[in-house]
Every structure is written in C-alpha cells, then in structure tokens.
mmCIF file of C-alpha atoms in Angstrom:
data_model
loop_
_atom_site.group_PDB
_atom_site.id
_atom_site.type_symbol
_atom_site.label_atom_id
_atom_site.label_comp_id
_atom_site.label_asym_id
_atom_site.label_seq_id
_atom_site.Cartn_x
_atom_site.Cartn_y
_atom_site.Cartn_z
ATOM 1 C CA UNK A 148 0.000 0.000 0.000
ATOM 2 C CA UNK A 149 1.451 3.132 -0.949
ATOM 3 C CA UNK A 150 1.895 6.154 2.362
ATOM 4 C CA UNK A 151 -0.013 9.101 1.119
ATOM 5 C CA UNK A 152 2.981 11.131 2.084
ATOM 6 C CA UNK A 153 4.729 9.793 -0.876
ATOM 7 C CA UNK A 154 2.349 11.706 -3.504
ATOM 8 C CA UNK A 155 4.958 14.325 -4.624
ATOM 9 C CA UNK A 156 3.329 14.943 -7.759
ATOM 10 C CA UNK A 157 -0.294 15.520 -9.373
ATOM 11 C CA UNK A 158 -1.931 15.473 -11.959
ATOM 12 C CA UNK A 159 -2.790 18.886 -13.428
ATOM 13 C CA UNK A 160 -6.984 19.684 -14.558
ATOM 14 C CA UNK A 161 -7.913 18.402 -18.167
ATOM 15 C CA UNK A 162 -8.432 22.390 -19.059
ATOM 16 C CA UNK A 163 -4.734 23.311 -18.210
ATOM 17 C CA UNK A 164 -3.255 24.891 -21.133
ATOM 18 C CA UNK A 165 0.205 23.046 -20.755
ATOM 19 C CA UNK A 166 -1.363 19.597 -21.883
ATOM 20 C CA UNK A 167 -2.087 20.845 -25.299
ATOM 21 C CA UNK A 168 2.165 21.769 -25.942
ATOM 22 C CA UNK A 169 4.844 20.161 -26.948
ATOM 23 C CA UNK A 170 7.376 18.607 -24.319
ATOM 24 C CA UNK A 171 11.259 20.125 -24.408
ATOM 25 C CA UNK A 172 14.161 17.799 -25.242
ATOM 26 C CA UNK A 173 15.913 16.714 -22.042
ATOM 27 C CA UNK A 174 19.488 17.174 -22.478
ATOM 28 C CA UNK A 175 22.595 14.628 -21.878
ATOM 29 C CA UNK A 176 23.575 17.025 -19.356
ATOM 30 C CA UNK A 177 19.894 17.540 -17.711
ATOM 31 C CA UNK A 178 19.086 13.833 -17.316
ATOM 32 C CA UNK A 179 22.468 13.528 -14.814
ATOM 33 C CA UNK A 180 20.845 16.641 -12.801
ATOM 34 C CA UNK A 181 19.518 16.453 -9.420
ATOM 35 C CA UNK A 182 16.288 18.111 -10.308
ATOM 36 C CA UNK A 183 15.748 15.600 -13.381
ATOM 37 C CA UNK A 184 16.933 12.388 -11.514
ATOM 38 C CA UNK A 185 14.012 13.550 -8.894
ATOM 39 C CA UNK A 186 11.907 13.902 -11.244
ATOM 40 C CA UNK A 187 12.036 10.148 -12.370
ATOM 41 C CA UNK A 188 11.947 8.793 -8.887
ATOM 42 C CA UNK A 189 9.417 10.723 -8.253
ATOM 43 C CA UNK A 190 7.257 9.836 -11.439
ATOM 44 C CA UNK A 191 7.735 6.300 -10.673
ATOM 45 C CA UNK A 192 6.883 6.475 -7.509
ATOM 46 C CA UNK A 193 3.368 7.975 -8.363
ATOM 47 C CA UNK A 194 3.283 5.252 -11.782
ATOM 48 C CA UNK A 195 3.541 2.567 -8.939
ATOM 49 C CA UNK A 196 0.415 4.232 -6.686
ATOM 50 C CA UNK A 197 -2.966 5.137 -7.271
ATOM 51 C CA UNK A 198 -2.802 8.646 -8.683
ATOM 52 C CA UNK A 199 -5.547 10.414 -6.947
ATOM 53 C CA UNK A 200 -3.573 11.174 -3.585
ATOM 54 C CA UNK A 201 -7.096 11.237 -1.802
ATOM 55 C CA UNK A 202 -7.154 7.601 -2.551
ATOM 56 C CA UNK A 203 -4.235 6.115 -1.587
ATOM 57 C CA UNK A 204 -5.508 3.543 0.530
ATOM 58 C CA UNK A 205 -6.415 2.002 -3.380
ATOM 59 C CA UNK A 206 -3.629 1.389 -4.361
ATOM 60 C CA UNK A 207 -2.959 0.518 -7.812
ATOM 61 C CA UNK A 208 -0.423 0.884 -11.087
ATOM 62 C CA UNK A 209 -0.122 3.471 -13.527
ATOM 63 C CA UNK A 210 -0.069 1.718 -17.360
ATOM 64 C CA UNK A 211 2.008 5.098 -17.924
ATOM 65 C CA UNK A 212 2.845 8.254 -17.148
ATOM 66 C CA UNK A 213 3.895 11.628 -19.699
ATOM 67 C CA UNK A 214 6.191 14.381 -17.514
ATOM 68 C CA UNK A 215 3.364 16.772 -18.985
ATOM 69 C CA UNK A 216 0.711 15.335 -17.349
ATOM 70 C CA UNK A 217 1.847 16.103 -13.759
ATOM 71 C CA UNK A 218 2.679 19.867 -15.283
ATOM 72 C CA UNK A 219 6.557 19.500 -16.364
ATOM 73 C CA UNK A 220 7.152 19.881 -20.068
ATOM 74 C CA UNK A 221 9.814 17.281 -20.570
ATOM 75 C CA UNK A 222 10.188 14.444 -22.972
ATOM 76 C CA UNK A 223 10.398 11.905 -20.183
ATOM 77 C CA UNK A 224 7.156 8.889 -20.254
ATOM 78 C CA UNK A 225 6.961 5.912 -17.615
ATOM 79 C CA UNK A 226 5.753 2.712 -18.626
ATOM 80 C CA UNK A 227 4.446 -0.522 -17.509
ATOM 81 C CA UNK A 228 5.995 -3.454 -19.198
ATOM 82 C CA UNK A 229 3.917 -5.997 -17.019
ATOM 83 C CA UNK A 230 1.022 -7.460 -17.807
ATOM 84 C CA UNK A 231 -2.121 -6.734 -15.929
ATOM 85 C CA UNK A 232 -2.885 -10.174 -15.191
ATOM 86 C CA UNK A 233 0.765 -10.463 -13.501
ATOM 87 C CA UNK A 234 -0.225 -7.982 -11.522
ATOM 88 C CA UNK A 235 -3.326 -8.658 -10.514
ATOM 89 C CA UNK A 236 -1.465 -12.136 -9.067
ATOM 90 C CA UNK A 237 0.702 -10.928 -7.078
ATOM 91 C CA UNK A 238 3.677 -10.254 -9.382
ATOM 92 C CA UNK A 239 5.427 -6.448 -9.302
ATOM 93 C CA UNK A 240 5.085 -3.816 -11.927
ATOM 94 C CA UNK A 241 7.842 -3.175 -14.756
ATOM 95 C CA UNK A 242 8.742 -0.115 -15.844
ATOM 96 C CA UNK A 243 10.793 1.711 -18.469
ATOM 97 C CA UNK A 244 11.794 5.161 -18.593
ATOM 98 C CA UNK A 245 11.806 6.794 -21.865
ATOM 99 C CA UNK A 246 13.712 9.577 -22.021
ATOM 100 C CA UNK A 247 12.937 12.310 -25.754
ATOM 101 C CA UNK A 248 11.110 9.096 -27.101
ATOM 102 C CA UNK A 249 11.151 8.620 -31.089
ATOM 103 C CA UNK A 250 9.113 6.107 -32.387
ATOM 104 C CA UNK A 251 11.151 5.075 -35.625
ATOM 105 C CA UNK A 252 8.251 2.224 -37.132
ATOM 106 C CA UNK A 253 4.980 1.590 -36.370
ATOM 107 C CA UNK A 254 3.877 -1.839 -38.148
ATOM 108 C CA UNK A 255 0.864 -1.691 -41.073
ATOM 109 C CA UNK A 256 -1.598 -3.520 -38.719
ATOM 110 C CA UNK A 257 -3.527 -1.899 -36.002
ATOM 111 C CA UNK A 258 -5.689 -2.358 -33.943
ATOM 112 C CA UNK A 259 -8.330 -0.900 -31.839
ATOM 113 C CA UNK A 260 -6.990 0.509 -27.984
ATOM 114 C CA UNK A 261 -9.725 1.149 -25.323
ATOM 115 C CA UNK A 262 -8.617 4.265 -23.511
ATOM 116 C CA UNK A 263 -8.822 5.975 -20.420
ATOM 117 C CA UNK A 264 -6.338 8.658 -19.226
ATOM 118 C CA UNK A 265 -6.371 11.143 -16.411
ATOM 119 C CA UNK A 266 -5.517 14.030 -18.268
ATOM 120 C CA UNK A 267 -9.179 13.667 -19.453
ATOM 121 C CA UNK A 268 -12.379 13.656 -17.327
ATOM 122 C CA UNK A 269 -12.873 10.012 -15.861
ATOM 123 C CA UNK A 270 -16.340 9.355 -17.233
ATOM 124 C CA UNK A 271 -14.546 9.445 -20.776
ATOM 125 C CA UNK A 272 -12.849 6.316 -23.135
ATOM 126 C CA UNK A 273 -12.132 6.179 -26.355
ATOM 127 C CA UNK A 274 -11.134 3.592 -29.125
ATOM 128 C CA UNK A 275 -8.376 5.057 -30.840
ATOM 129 C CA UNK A 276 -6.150 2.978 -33.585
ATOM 130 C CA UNK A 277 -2.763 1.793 -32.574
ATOM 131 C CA UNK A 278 -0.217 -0.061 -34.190
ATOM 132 C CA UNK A 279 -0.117 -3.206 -32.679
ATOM 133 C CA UNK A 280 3.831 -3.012 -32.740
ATOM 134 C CA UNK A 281 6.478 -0.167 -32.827
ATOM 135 C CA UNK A 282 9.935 0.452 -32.429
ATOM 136 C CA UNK A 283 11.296 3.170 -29.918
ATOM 137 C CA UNK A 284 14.433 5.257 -29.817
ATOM 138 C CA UNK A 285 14.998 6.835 -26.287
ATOM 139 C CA UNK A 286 17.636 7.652 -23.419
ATOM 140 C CA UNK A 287 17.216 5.641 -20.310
ATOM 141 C CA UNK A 288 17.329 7.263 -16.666
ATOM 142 C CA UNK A 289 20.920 7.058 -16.865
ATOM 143 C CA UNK A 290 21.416 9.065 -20.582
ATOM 144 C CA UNK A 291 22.501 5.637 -22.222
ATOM 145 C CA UNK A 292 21.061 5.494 -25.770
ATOM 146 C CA UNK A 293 18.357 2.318 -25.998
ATOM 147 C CA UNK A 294 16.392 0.958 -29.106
ATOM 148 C CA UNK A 295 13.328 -1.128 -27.875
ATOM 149 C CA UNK A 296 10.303 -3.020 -29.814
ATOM 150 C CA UNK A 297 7.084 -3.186 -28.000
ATOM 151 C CA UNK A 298 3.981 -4.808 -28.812
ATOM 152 C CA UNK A 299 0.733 -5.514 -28.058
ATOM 153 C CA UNK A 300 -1.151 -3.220 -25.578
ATOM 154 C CA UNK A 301 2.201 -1.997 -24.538
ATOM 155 C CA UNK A 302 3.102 -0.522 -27.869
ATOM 156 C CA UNK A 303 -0.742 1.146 -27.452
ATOM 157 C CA UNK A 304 0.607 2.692 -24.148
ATOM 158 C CA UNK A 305 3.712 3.809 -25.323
ATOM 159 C CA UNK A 306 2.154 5.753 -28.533
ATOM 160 C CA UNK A 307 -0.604 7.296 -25.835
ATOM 161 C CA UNK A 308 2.174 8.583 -23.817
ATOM 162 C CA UNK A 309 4.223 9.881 -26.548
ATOM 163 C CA UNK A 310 1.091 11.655 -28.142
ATOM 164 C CA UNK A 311 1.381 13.885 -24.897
ATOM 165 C CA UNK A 312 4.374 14.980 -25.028
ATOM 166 C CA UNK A 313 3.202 16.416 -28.673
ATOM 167 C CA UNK A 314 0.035 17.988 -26.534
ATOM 168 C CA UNK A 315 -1.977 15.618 -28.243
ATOM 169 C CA UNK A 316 -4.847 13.479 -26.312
ATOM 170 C CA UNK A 317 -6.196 10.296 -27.208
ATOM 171 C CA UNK A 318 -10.183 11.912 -28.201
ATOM 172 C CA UNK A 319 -7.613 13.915 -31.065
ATOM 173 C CA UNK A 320 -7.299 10.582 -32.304
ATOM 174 C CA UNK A 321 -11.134 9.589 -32.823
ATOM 175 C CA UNK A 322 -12.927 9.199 -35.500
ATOM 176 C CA UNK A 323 -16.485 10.131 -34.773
ATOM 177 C CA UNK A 324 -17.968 10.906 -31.292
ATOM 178 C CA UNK A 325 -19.042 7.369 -31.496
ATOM 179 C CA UNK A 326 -16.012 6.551 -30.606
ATOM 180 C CA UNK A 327 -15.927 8.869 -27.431
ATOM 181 C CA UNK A 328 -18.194 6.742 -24.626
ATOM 182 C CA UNK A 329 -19.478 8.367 -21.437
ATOM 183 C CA UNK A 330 -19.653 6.519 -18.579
ATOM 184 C CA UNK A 331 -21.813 7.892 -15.974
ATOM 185 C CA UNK A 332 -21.177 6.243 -12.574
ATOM 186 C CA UNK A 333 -18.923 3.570 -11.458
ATOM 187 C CA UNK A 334 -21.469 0.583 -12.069
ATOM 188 C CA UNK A 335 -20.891 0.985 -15.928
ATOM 189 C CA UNK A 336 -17.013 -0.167 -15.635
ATOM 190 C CA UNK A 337 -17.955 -3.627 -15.346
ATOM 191 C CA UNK A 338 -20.192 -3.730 -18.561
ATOM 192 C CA UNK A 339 -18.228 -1.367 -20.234
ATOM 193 C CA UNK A 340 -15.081 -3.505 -19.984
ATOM 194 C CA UNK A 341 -17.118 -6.337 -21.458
ATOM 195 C CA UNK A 342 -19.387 -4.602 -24.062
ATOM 196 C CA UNK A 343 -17.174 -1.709 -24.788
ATOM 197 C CA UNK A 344 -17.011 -2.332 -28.841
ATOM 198 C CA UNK A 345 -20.896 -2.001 -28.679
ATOM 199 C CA UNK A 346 -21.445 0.585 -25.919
ATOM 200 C CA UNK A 347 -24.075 3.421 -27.059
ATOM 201 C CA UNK A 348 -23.489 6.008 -24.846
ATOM 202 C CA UNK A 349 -21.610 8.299 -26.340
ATOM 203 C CA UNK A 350 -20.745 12.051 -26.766
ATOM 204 C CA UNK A 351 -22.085 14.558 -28.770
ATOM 205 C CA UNK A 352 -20.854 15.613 -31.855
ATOM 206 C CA UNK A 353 -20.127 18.942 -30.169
ATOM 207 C CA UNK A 354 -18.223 17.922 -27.511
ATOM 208 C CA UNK A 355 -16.680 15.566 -29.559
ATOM 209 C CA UNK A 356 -14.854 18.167 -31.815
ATOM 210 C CA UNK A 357 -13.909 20.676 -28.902
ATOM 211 C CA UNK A 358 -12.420 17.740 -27.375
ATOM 212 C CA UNK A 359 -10.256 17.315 -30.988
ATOM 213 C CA UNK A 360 -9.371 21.062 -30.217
ATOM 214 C CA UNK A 361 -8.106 20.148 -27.128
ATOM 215 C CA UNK A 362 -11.210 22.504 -25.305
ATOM 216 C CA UNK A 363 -11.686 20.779 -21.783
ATOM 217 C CA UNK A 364 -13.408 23.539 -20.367
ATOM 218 C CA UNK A 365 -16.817 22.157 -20.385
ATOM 219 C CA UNK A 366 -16.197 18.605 -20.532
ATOM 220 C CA UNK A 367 -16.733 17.713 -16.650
#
C-alpha cells in the first residue's frame, strides 16, 4: 500500500493549457541533474500508486505516465511493461523510462486501444487505432542510448504517452464521437469492460470536436 505522504506529484486539470504543448528535449547534461533524476523517482513512484492522492488507501499501477501530465514539459514517459494479469497475481510492476522518445516504425496492422487517461475527465474512453507493434528510440534514466520493440497493448501505451508529449490526447485521435463513450457512474465499468465495442453512450458531436481542439473547459 502506498503512504499518502509519498504523492509528490499531481496530476494537473484536463483544461490546463500546458497539456495541449509540446514537451522540451531533455538534455545529456539535464538527465544527470539532481532536479531531473528527482523527477524520475518521483514519477515512478506515483506510476507505482494510485494517482488520486485522496485515494491512496487504493492502491494501484499506472499503465504510464507523460512528464506533462503532472505539469513538467519534458520528454520523459513511464511505462508498464507488465502485464495486468501479472499484476493482478501478485507479481510487481515493470517499468521503463523513456527519455525524448522517437518512435522510428509503427507496423501496417492496427488495432483498436480502449482508452482511459487522467488528463481527461474520468467518465470518458475512447477507441483510438494503434499499431499493434512499434519500435522506440529513447535515453534511459541514466542518458545511455536504448532501441526497444514493444507490442501488443504496450506498444498502445507507449504511442498514448508519446502523443502527450506532442500535446496531443487520445479523443484527437477519434474518429467520430461514437467513438468517445461516457460513462456515468462507477457501475458501468464492469459492462463497459465487457461490451465496450458495442457501448451506445456516447458524446455529442459537439463535444466531440472541442475535445479534438483540445477545449476541456466544459467537458466535466
């Protein structure tokens, strides 16, 4: 269970500006700093609780985490290698840091990602296309140079967290506001995880495109 006093960092509102910019380049010389080095620990620390500090005592696991979400415009993502049914046995979470992230191929075939993200209001998923695999050029914690392939609903993960640090959010990515569903209360989760390619409640055309224009202001 995660202490609540470990919650150095939050997430900042939908409607903040910042989330709509591009991330800055961390530098060789930047990622060695003090202030960048905290930064990590500190963003994998929050990756490995529940993100809402006011509910700590459910604790759970980040899939990933953008710098830009918790209002530092970095190139720096988190993300969870493990599966969720590892996790949900017992087994502890894997992450990579991804430091200026390039992906350099994104395979032909996609597929459909159910999405969630706390950079937009809860009640909101979407089904954007993904590749199902990619290839990634990044800087580990350390500055060393890496080249990794993902796939899967990784490689989803890892393009959802690189779209932020372009300011882009995953209902930028829809289609139609059929693909943006509402849930309304916590009792839809269940059915939505099972019925999700069929669900019918959805947003309204309106919404729908001031979402695409990254407008969060009345979303909530």
């Amino acid at each position: 269970m995660c202490a609540k006093n470990l919650h150095t960092l939050q997430f900042i509102p939908p409607d903040d500006p910042r989330l709509n910019q591009k991330s800055e380049l961390v530098t060789l010389k930047e990622v060695k700093s003090q202030e960048i080095q905290t930064l990590i620990s500190d963003m994998l620390r929050l990756s490995g609780c529940e993100a809402d500090p006011e509910k700590y005592e459910k604790s759970g696991v980040l899939v990933g985490l953008a710098a830009p979400q918790v209002g530092i415009m970095k190139q720096i993502i988190i993300i969870n290698t493990q599966s969720y049914e590892k996790i949900k046995k017992g087994s502890l979470p894997k992450f990579d840091v991804l430091i200026n992230p390039c992906i350099t191929w994104r395979s032909s075939k996609t597929e459909i990602s159910r999405e969630g993200c706390f950079s937009v209001p809860e009640k909101y998923l979407g089904c954007p296309k993904r590749s199902t695999e990619i290839k990634v050029q990044a800087l580990d914690k350390n500055g060393n140079k890496i080249s990794k392939k993902y796939s899967g609903s990784v490689a989803s993960v890892v393009q959802h967290e690189v779209d932020h640090l372009a300011g882009i959010r995953f209902p930028q990515l829809l289609k139609s506001e059929k693909d943006l569903h509402i849930l309304e209360n916590e009792t839809d989760i269940s059915n939505y995880r099972k019925h999700w390619k069929n669900w019918d409640k959805h947003a309204t055309a309106e919404l729908w495109k001031q979402m695409k224009k990254g407008n969060y202001s009345n979303s909530t």
